[in-house]
PDB file of C-alpha atoms in Angstrom:
ATOM      1  CA  MET D   1      -2.413  10.475 -29.864  1.00 75.00           C
ATOM      2  CA  THR D   2      -1.269   7.574 -27.739  1.00 89.00           C
ATOM      3  CA  LYS D   3      -4.180   5.149 -27.102  1.00 94.00           C
ATOM      4  CA  LEU D   4      -4.795   3.888 -23.567  1.00 97.00           C
ATOM      5  CA  GLN D   5      -5.630   0.104 -23.612  1.00 97.00           C
ATOM      6  CA  THR D   6      -6.978  -1.872 -20.667  1.00 97.00           C
ATOM      7  CA  THR D   7      -8.275  -5.298 -19.694  1.00 97.00           C
ATOM      8  CA  ILE D   8     -10.639  -5.306 -16.863  1.00 97.00           C
ATOM      9  CA  ASP D   9     -12.229  -8.408 -15.530  1.00 94.00           C
ATOM     10  CA  ASP D  10     -14.872  -8.415 -13.004  1.00 87.00           C
ATOM     11  CA  THR D  11     -13.899  -4.895 -11.938  1.00 89.00           C
ATOM     12  CA  HIS D  12     -10.137  -5.829 -11.594  1.00 94.00           C
ATOM     13  CA  LEU D  13      -7.549  -4.347 -13.917  1.00 97.00           C
ATOM     14  CA  ILE D  14      -5.617  -7.207 -15.261  1.00 97.00           C
ATOM     15  CA  LYS D  15      -3.203  -5.523 -17.583  1.00 97.00           C
ATOM     16  CA  GLY D  16      -2.942  -2.290 -19.435  1.00 98.00           C
ATOM     17  CA  GLN D  17      -0.671  -0.260 -22.110  1.00 98.00           C
ATOM     18  CA  PHE D  18       0.094   3.255 -22.783  1.00 98.00           C
ATOM     19  CA  GLY D  19       2.263   3.655 -25.660  1.00 96.00           C
ATOM     20  CA  ASP D  20       5.450   1.704 -24.730  1.00 96.00           C
ATOM     21  CA  ILE D  21       4.127   1.686 -20.881  1.00 98.00           C
ATOM     22  CA  SER D  22       2.823  -1.683 -19.629  1.00 98.00           C
ATOM     23  CA  PHE D  23       0.966  -1.938 -16.296  1.00 98.00           C
ATOM     24  CA  GLY D  24      -0.980  -4.246 -14.049  1.00 97.00           C
ATOM     25  CA  PRO D  25      -2.179  -6.299 -12.552  1.00 97.00           C
ATOM     26  CA  TRP D  26      -3.728  -3.542 -10.038  1.00 98.00           C
ATOM     27  CA  GLY D  27      -5.466  -4.667  -6.868  1.00 96.00           C
ATOM     28  CA  ILE D  28      -5.789  -4.173  -2.901  1.00 97.00           C
ATOM     29  CA  GLU D  29      -3.926  -5.128  -0.003  1.00 97.00           C
ATOM     30  CA  CYS D  30      -4.727  -5.274   3.733  1.00 97.00           C
ATOM     31  CA  SER D  31      -3.141  -6.708   6.859  1.00 97.00           C
ATOM     32  CA  ASP D  32      -3.768  -7.421  10.484  1.00 97.00           C
ATOM     33  CA  LYS D  33      -0.845  -8.276  12.898  1.00 94.00           C
ATOM     34  CA  ASN D  34      -0.497 -12.017  11.562  1.00 92.00           C
ATOM     35  CA  GLY D  35      -2.148 -12.206   8.317  1.00 95.00           C
ATOM     36  CA  PHE D  36      -1.979 -10.334   4.556  1.00 96.00           C
ATOM     37  CA  ILE D  37      -4.435 -10.016   1.774  1.00 97.00           C
ATOM     38  CA  THR D  38      -3.530  -9.326  -1.657  1.00 95.00           C
ATOM     39  CA  LEU D  39      -4.962  -9.822  -5.039  1.00 91.00           C
ATOM     40  CA  THR D  40      -1.525  -9.290  -7.051  1.00 87.00           C
ATOM     41  CA  ASP D  41       1.102 -11.385  -4.755  1.00 85.00           C
ATOM     42  CA  ARG D  42       0.866 -14.195  -2.430  1.00 89.00           C
ATOM     43  CA  THR D  43      -1.461 -14.066   0.720  1.00 94.00           C
ATOM     44  CA  ARG D  44      -0.368 -14.808   4.000  1.00 93.00           C
ATOM     45  CA  ASN D  45      -2.321 -16.372   6.866  1.00 95.00           C
ATOM     46  CA  ALA D  46      -5.682 -15.525   4.971  1.00 96.00           C
ATOM     47  CA  HIS D  47      -8.115 -17.082   2.744  1.00 95.00           C
ATOM     48  CA  PHE D  48     -11.337 -16.064   0.749  1.00 95.00           C
ATOM     49  CA  GLN D  49     -14.526 -18.014   1.337  1.00 95.00           C
ATOM     50  CA  ASP D  50     -17.949 -17.080   0.159  1.00 95.00           C
ATOM     51  CA  GLY D  51     -17.111 -13.427  -0.576  1.00 94.00           C
ATOM     52  CA  ILE D  52     -15.481 -13.011   2.584  1.00 97.00           C
ATOM     53  CA  TRP D  53     -11.747 -12.502   3.665  1.00 98.00           C
ATOM     54  CA  HIS D  54     -10.714 -14.326   6.668  1.00 98.00           C
ATOM     55  CA  LEU D  55      -7.660 -13.122   8.667  1.00 97.00           C
ATOM     56  CA  PRO D  56      -6.384 -14.639  11.859  1.00 96.00           C
ATOM     57  CA  THR D  57      -7.959 -11.864  13.833  1.00 96.00           C
ATOM     58  CA  GLY D  58     -11.207 -11.259  12.063  1.00 97.00           C
ATOM     59  CA  ARG D  59     -13.211 -11.120   8.871  1.00 98.00           C
ATOM     60  CA  LEU D  60     -13.372  -8.321   6.107  1.00 98.00           C
ATOM     61  CA  LYS D  61     -16.033  -7.835   3.152  1.00 98.00           C
ATOM     62  CA  ILE D  62     -13.628  -6.078   0.600  1.00 98.00           C
ATOM     63  CA  ALA D  63     -14.926  -4.615  -2.728  1.00 97.00           C
ATOM     64  CA  LEU D  64     -12.877  -3.291  -5.561  1.00 97.00           C
ATOM     65  CA  HIS D  65     -14.269  -1.493  -8.654  1.00 97.00           C
ATOM     66  CA  THR D  66     -12.053  -0.390 -11.394  1.00 98.00           C
ATOM     67  CA  ARG D  67     -13.225   1.412 -14.618  1.00 96.00           C
ATOM     68  CA  GLN D  68     -11.967   3.170 -17.599  1.00 97.00           C
ATOM     69  CA  VAL D  69     -13.954   6.178 -17.429  1.00 95.00           C
ATOM     70  CA  ASP D  70     -12.725   8.077 -20.738  1.00 96.00           C
ATOM     71  CA  ALA D  71     -10.089   7.683 -23.145  1.00 95.00           C
ATOM     72  CA  ASN D  72      -7.214   8.731 -20.808  1.00 97.00           C
ATOM     73  CA  ARG D  73      -8.353   7.969 -17.166  1.00 98.00           C
ATOM     74  CA  ILE D  74      -9.014   5.075 -15.027  1.00 98.00           C
ATOM     75  CA  THR D  75     -10.722   5.135 -11.522  1.00 98.00           C
ATOM     76  CA  ILE D  76     -10.086   2.376  -8.671  1.00 98.00           C
ATOM     77  CA  ALA D  77     -12.554   2.561  -5.579  1.00 98.00           C
ATOM     78  CA  ALA D  78     -11.844  -0.014  -2.750  1.00 98.00           C
ATOM     79  CA  SER D  79     -13.869  -0.410   0.557  1.00 98.00           C
ATOM     80  CA  PHE D  80     -12.951  -2.700   3.516  1.00 98.00           C
ATOM     81  CA  THR D  81     -15.889  -3.436   5.842  1.00 98.00           C
ATOM     82  CA  ALA D  82     -15.285  -5.109   9.223  1.00 98.00           C
ATOM     83  CA  LEU D  83     -17.487  -8.010   9.824  1.00 98.00           C
ATOM     84  CA  ASP D  84     -15.834  -8.360  13.460  1.00 98.00           C
ATOM     85  CA  ASP D  85     -13.702  -5.988  15.673  1.00 98.00           C
ATOM     86  CA  ILE D  86     -10.308  -6.177  13.926  1.00 98.00           C
ATOM     87  CA  ALA D  87      -7.008  -4.413  14.466  1.00 98.00           C
ATOM     88  CA  LEU D  88      -5.353  -3.453  11.162  1.00 98.00           C
ATOM     89  CA  GLN D  89      -2.144  -2.333   9.829  1.00 98.00           C
ATOM     90  CA  ASP D  90      -3.339  -0.819   6.729  1.00 98.00           C
ATOM     91  CA  ALA D  91      -5.592  -0.796   3.835  1.00 98.00           C
ATOM     92  CA  VAL D  92      -4.208  -0.408   0.327  1.00 98.00           C
ATOM     93  CA  ILE D  93      -5.009   0.324  -3.359  1.00 98.00           C
ATOM     94  CA  ARG D  94      -2.134  -1.191  -5.253  1.00 98.00           C
ATOM     95  CA  LEU D  95      -0.955   0.008  -8.725  1.00 98.00           C
ATOM     96  CA  ILE D  96       2.187  -1.418 -10.411  1.00 98.00           C
ATOM     97  CA  PHE D  97       4.055  -0.318 -13.566  1.00 98.00           C
ATOM     98  CA  ASP D  98       6.754  -1.876 -15.608  1.00 98.00           C
ATOM     99  CA  LYS D  99      10.091   0.080 -15.242  1.00 98.00           C
ATOM    100  CA  ALA D 100      11.334  -0.613 -18.642  1.00 97.00           C
ATOM    101  CA  ALA D 101       9.614   2.510 -20.388  1.00 97.00           C
ATOM    102  CA  ILE D 102       9.600   4.854 -17.238  1.00 98.00           C
ATOM    103  CA  LYS D 103      12.730   7.217 -16.495  1.00 97.00           C
ATOM    104  CA  SER D 104      11.632   8.607 -13.335  1.00 98.00           C
ATOM    105  CA  GLY D 105       8.765   8.783 -10.465  1.00 98.00           C
ATOM    106  CA  ILE D 106       7.860  12.008  -8.577  1.00 98.00           C
ATOM    107  CA  ILE D 107       6.225  12.351  -5.257  1.00 98.00           C
ATOM    108  CA  ASN D 108       6.180  15.243  -2.753  1.00 97.00           C
ATOM    109  CA  ASP D 109       7.816  17.244  -5.416  1.00 96.00           C
ATOM    110  CA  GLN D 110      11.060  15.039  -5.254  1.00 97.00           C
ATOM    111  CA  VAL D 111      12.268  13.258  -8.330  1.00 98.00           C
ATOM    112  CA  PHE D 112      13.660   9.562  -8.084  1.00 98.00           C
ATOM    113  CA  ALA D 113      15.262   7.315 -10.558  1.00 98.00           C
ATOM    114  CA  HIS D 114      14.653   3.563 -10.422  1.00 98.00           C
ATOM    115  CA  THR D 115      17.786   2.160  -8.215  1.00 97.00           C
ATOM    116  CA  ASN D 116      15.708  -1.021  -7.058  1.00 97.00           C
ATOM    117  CA  SER D 117      16.019   0.450  -3.834  1.00 97.00           C
ATOM    118  CA  ASP D 118      12.924  -0.952  -2.415  1.00 97.00           C
ATOM    119  CA  LYS D 119      12.262   2.296  -0.527  1.00 97.00           C
ATOM    120  CA  TYR D 120       8.551   3.057   0.275  1.00 97.00           C
ATOM    121  CA  ARG D 121       8.752   6.780  -0.217  1.00 97.00           C
ATOM    122  CA  LEU D 122       5.938   7.461   1.781  1.00 97.00           C
ATOM    123  CA  PHE D 123       4.197  10.896   2.234  1.00 98.00           C
ATOM    124  CA  PRO D 124       0.787  12.502   3.261  1.00 97.00           C
ATOM    125  CA  THR D 125       0.130  13.540  -0.336  1.00 97.00           C
ATOM    126  CA  LYS D 126      -2.604  13.207  -2.789  1.00 97.00           C
ATOM    127  CA  ARG D 127      -0.467  12.927  -5.934  1.00 98.00           C
ATOM    128  CA  ALA D 128       2.367  10.816  -7.424  1.00 98.00           C
ATOM    129  CA  GLN D 129       3.585  10.689 -11.063  1.00 98.00           C
ATOM    130  CA  LEU D 130       5.544   8.449 -13.301  1.00 98.00           C
ATOM    131  CA  ILE D 131       7.523  10.003 -16.461  1.00 98.00           C
ATOM    132  CA  GLY D 132       7.794   7.885 -19.626  1.00 97.00           C
ATOM    133  CA  THR D 133      11.033   7.763 -21.771  1.00 96.00           C
ATOM    134  CA  SER D 134       9.067   8.953 -24.557  1.00 94.00           C
ATOM    135  CA  GLY D 135       7.389  11.831 -22.678  1.00 94.00           C
ATOM    136  CA  GLN D 136       4.339  10.267 -21.297  1.00 96.00           C
ATOM    137  CA  ARG D 137       3.134  11.360 -17.986  1.00 97.00           C
ATOM    138  CA  ILE D 138       0.981   9.316 -15.485  1.00 98.00           C
ATOM    139  CA  THR D 139      -0.514  11.077 -12.819  1.00 98.00           C
ATOM    140  CA  VAL D 140      -2.114   8.987  -9.751  1.00 98.00           C
ATOM    141  CA  THR D 141      -4.455  11.014  -7.728  1.00 98.00           C
ATOM    142  CA  LEU D 142      -5.771  10.121  -4.467  1.00 98.00           C
ATOM    143  CA  GLY D 143      -9.530  11.175  -4.005  1.00 97.00           C
ATOM    144  CA  ALA D 144     -12.218  10.615  -1.258  1.00 97.00           C
ATOM    145  CA  THR D 145     -11.037   8.635   1.767  1.00 98.00           C
ATOM    146  CA  GLU D 146     -12.913   7.263   4.845  1.00 98.00           C
ATOM    147  CA  GLY D 147     -10.740   6.346   7.689  1.00 98.00           C
ATOM    148  CA  ALA D 148     -13.405   5.743  10.318  1.00 98.00           C
ATOM    149  CA  GLY D 149     -11.538   8.483  12.452  1.00 97.00           C
ATOM    150  CA  ARG D 150      -8.738   6.116  13.143  1.00 98.00           C
ATOM    151  CA  PHE D 151      -6.886   5.937   9.840  1.00 98.00           C
ATOM    152  CA  ASP D 152      -5.240   8.487   7.509  1.00 98.00           C
ATOM    153  CA  PRO D 153      -4.238   8.497   3.816  1.00 98.00           C
ATOM    154  CA  TYR D 154      -0.962   8.321   2.363  1.00 98.00           C
ATOM    155  CA  LEU D 155       0.645   7.560  -1.157  1.00 98.00           C
ATOM    156  CA  TYR D 156       3.919   5.990  -1.738  1.00 97.00           C
ATOM    157  CA  LEU D 157       6.174   5.627  -4.677  1.00 98.00           C
ATOM    158  CA  ARG D 158       8.507   2.341  -4.555  1.00 98.00           C
ATOM    159  CA  ASP D 159      11.098   1.194  -7.084  1.00 98.00           C
ATOM    160  CA  ARG D 160      11.307  -2.647  -6.769  1.00 97.00           C
ATOM    161  CA  ASP D 161      12.932  -5.209  -9.082  1.00 96.00           C
ATOM    162  CA  ASP D 162      11.507  -4.612 -12.565  1.00 97.00           C
ATOM    163  CA  LEU D 163       8.574  -2.341 -11.229  1.00 98.00           C
ATOM    164  CA  TRP D 164       7.375   0.890 -10.262  1.00 98.00           C
ATOM    165  CA  ILE D 165       4.857   0.516  -7.439  1.00 98.00           C
ATOM    166  CA  ILE D 166       2.196   3.070  -6.117  1.00 98.00           C
ATOM    167  CA  HIS D 167       0.156   2.517  -3.173  1.00 98.00           C
ATOM    168  CA  ALA D 168      -2.807   4.678  -1.805  1.00 98.00           C
ATOM    169  CA  ARG D 169      -2.573   3.765   1.806  1.00 98.00           C
ATOM    170  CA  LEU D 170      -4.815   4.298   4.909  1.00 98.00           C
ATOM    171  CA  LEU D 171      -2.618   3.900   8.066  1.00 98.00           C
ATOM    172  CA  PRO D 172      -3.346   4.192  11.751  1.00 98.00           C
ATOM    173  CA  ARG D 173      -3.283   7.595  13.362  1.00 97.00           C
ATOM    174  CA  ASP D 174      -2.437   8.396  16.992  1.00 97.00           C
ATOM    175  CA  PRO D 175      -3.336   7.469  19.550  1.00 97.00           C
ATOM    176  CA  VAL D 176      -2.684   3.751  18.370  1.00 98.00           C
ATOM    177  CA  ASP D 177      -4.336   0.803  19.946  1.00 98.00           C
ATOM    178  CA  TYR D 178      -1.480  -1.389  19.444  1.00 97.00           C
ATOM    179  CA  VAL D 179       2.397  -1.291  18.299  1.00 97.00           C
ATOM    180  CA  TRP D 180       4.209  -4.196  16.939  1.00 96.00           C
ATOM    181  CA  LEU D 181       7.693  -3.804  17.140  1.00 96.00           C
ATOM    182  CA  ARG D 182       9.433  -6.553  15.383  1.00 93.00           C
ATOM    183  CA  TRP D 183      12.769  -7.966  13.746  1.00 91.00           C
ATOM    184  CA  ALA D 184      12.087 -10.433  10.926  1.00 81.00           C
ATOM    185  CA  ASN D 185      14.261 -12.566   8.730  1.00 77.00           C
ATOM    186  CA  ARG D 186      14.026 -15.586   6.608  1.00 75.00           C
ATOM    187  CA  LEU D 187      13.957 -18.057   9.508  1.00 78.00           C
ATOM    188  CA  PHE D 188      12.040 -16.249  12.152  1.00 75.00           C
ATOM    189  CA  THR D 189      10.058 -13.147  13.531  1.00 84.00           C
ATOM    190  CA  LEU D 190      11.116 -11.568  16.774  1.00 91.00           C
ATOM    191  CA  SER D 191       8.330  -9.301  18.631  1.00 93.00           C
ATOM    192  CA  ALA D 192       9.026  -7.159  21.374  1.00 95.00           C
ATOM    193  CA  PRO D 193       6.787  -7.496  24.504  1.00 95.00           C
ATOM    194  CA  ASP D 194       3.927  -5.012  24.435  1.00 95.00           C
ATOM    195  CA  PRO D 195       5.123  -2.770  27.300  1.00 96.00           C
ATOM    196  CA  ILE D 196       8.618  -2.368  25.475  1.00 96.00           C
ATOM    197  CA  ALA D 197       6.744  -1.611  22.064  1.00 96.00           C
ATOM    198  CA  ARG D 198       4.623   1.018  23.920  1.00 96.00           C
ATOM    199  CA  TRP D 199       7.531   2.748  25.543  1.00 97.00           C
ATOM    200  CA  VAL D 200       9.307   2.890  22.233  1.00 96.00           C
ATOM    201  CA  TRP D 201       6.204   4.491  20.679  1.00 97.00           C
ATOM    202  CA  LYS D 202       6.024   6.863  23.316  1.00 96.00           C
ATOM    203  CA  THR D 203       9.602   8.071  23.230  1.00 97.00           C
ATOM    204  CA  ALA D 204       9.462  10.456  20.254  1.00 97.00           C
ATOM    205  CA  PRO D 205      13.168  10.033  18.779  1.00 97.00           C
ATOM    206  CA  LEU D 206      12.840   6.248  18.878  1.00 96.00           C
ATOM    207  CA  LYS D 207       9.374   6.398  17.329  1.00 97.00           C
ATOM    208  CA  ASN D 208      10.513   8.380  14.776  1.00 96.00           C
ATOM    209  CA  LEU D 209      13.422   6.207  13.925  1.00 96.00           C
ATOM    210  CA  LEU D 210      11.639   2.892  14.109  1.00 96.00           C
ATOM    211  CA  TRP D 211       8.211   3.775  12.604  1.00 96.00           C
ATOM    212  CA  ARG D 212       8.189   1.544   9.380  1.00 96.00           C
ATOM    213  CA  MET D 213      11.853   1.941   9.391  1.00 95.00           C
ATOM    214  CA  ARG D 214      12.518  -1.189   6.972  1.00 94.00           C
ATOM    215  CA  GLU D 215       9.963   0.212   4.781  1.00 95.00           C
ATOM    216  CA  ARG D 216      11.407   3.806   4.484  1.00 95.00           C
ATOM    217  CA  LEU D 217      15.130   2.892   4.268  1.00 95.00           C
ATOM    218  CA  GLY D 218      15.012   0.049   1.781  1.00 95.00           C
ATOM    219  CA  ARG D 219      16.131  -3.404   1.109  1.00 90.00           C
ATOM    220  CA  ARG D 220      19.689  -2.612   2.843  1.00 87.00           C
ATOM    221  CA  CYS D 221      17.913  -1.759   6.009  1.00 92.00           C
ATOM    222  CA  PRO D 222      17.311  -4.853   8.560  1.00 89.00           C
ATOM    223  CA  GLU D 223      13.923  -6.054   8.798  1.00 89.00           C
ATOM    224  CA  ILE D 224      13.286  -3.971  11.949  1.00 92.00           C
ATOM    225  CA  GLN D 225      10.298  -1.637  12.328  1.00 95.00           C
ATOM    226  CA  ALA D 226       7.425  -0.361  14.630  1.00 97.00           C
ATOM    227  CA  VAL D 227       4.144  -0.987  12.935  1.00 97.00           C
ATOM    228  CA  PRO D 228       1.154   0.583  14.651  1.00 98.00           C
ATOM    229  CA  LEU D 229      -2.421  -1.021  14.439  1.00 98.00           C
ATOM    230  CA  ASN D 230      -5.860   0.348  14.948  1.00 98.00           C
ATOM    231  CA  THR D 231      -9.153  -1.335  15.624  1.00 98.00           C
ATOM    232  CA  LEU D 232     -11.834  -1.328  12.949  1.00 98.00           C
ATOM    233  CA  LEU D 233     -15.065  -1.955  14.697  1.00 98.00           C
ATOM    234  CA  LYS D 234     -17.614  -4.270  13.265  1.00 98.00           C
ATOM    235  CA  GLY D 235     -19.699  -2.545  10.769  1.00 98.00           C
ATOM    236  CA  GLN D 236     -16.993   0.428  10.322  1.00 98.00           C
ATOM    237  CA  VAL D 237     -15.517   0.948   6.691  1.00 98.00           C
ATOM    238  CA  LEU D 238     -12.295   2.015   5.408  1.00 98.00           C
ATOM    239  CA  SER D 239     -12.315   3.442   1.847  1.00 98.00           C
ATOM    240  CA  LEU D 240     -10.149   4.879  -0.874  1.00 98.00           C
ATOM    241  CA  GLU D 241     -10.721   6.343  -4.269  1.00 98.00           C
ATOM    242  CA  VAL D 242      -7.857   6.767  -6.890  1.00 98.00           C
ATOM    243  CA  THR D 243      -7.675   8.341 -10.271  1.00 98.00           C
ATOM    244  CA  CYS D 244      -4.760   7.250 -12.901  1.00 98.00           C
ATOM    245  CA  HIS D 245      -4.617   9.940 -15.746  1.00 98.00           C
ATOM    246  CA  PHE D 246      -2.461   9.107 -18.711  1.00 98.00           C
ATOM    247  CA  GLN D 247      -1.036  11.925 -20.929  1.00 96.00           C
TER     248      GLN D 247
END
């Protein structure tokens, strides 16, 4: 029987191994319009001080709890508590896996090979899977979520560089408070005026095209997309729970 091995430090999964499949580190992500919080990549316009995350538009108290509950399962729970009224793009539990020993990923009953497309295959579903080259099966299941009445749960499967990435995500639901219509490149980011962004969002064909377009279409798509934001009021909480089952 293949043994699941994990290194968990202060409720964060640092690394793990299941047969020839390696994974980790796992963590959280969250962003407002101008700042980005992460535990596994580089933050942007955000800092952590005295147990509090500071973004350009407000503060968050974030808790992450990861544990191996039995021989074949890991659970991850995250909560994001607003200490100020703050408009957010998302709140995320992030799982990463080395692609070397994984032959395909499955989400929304669709099977994908790793082609380094960098597409966010995003669906309002509760399950995604990875299939190992030696027959292992890793099932990621989204459990209880709390969206404060303004955010809905999604999973995505992404093939990027040498990784498979799975996110459990809370994203703003309509009617949204703000729409950020942007074009970004290595040199600068251009944002459309709010009235234009609002008009785009109210025009169904344009909304369907531009909603997170770069994410959905992958690395060959220009960095152009419409990103909605909703306000989490002071004291409100977003939360997600995920179970990762190794077979």
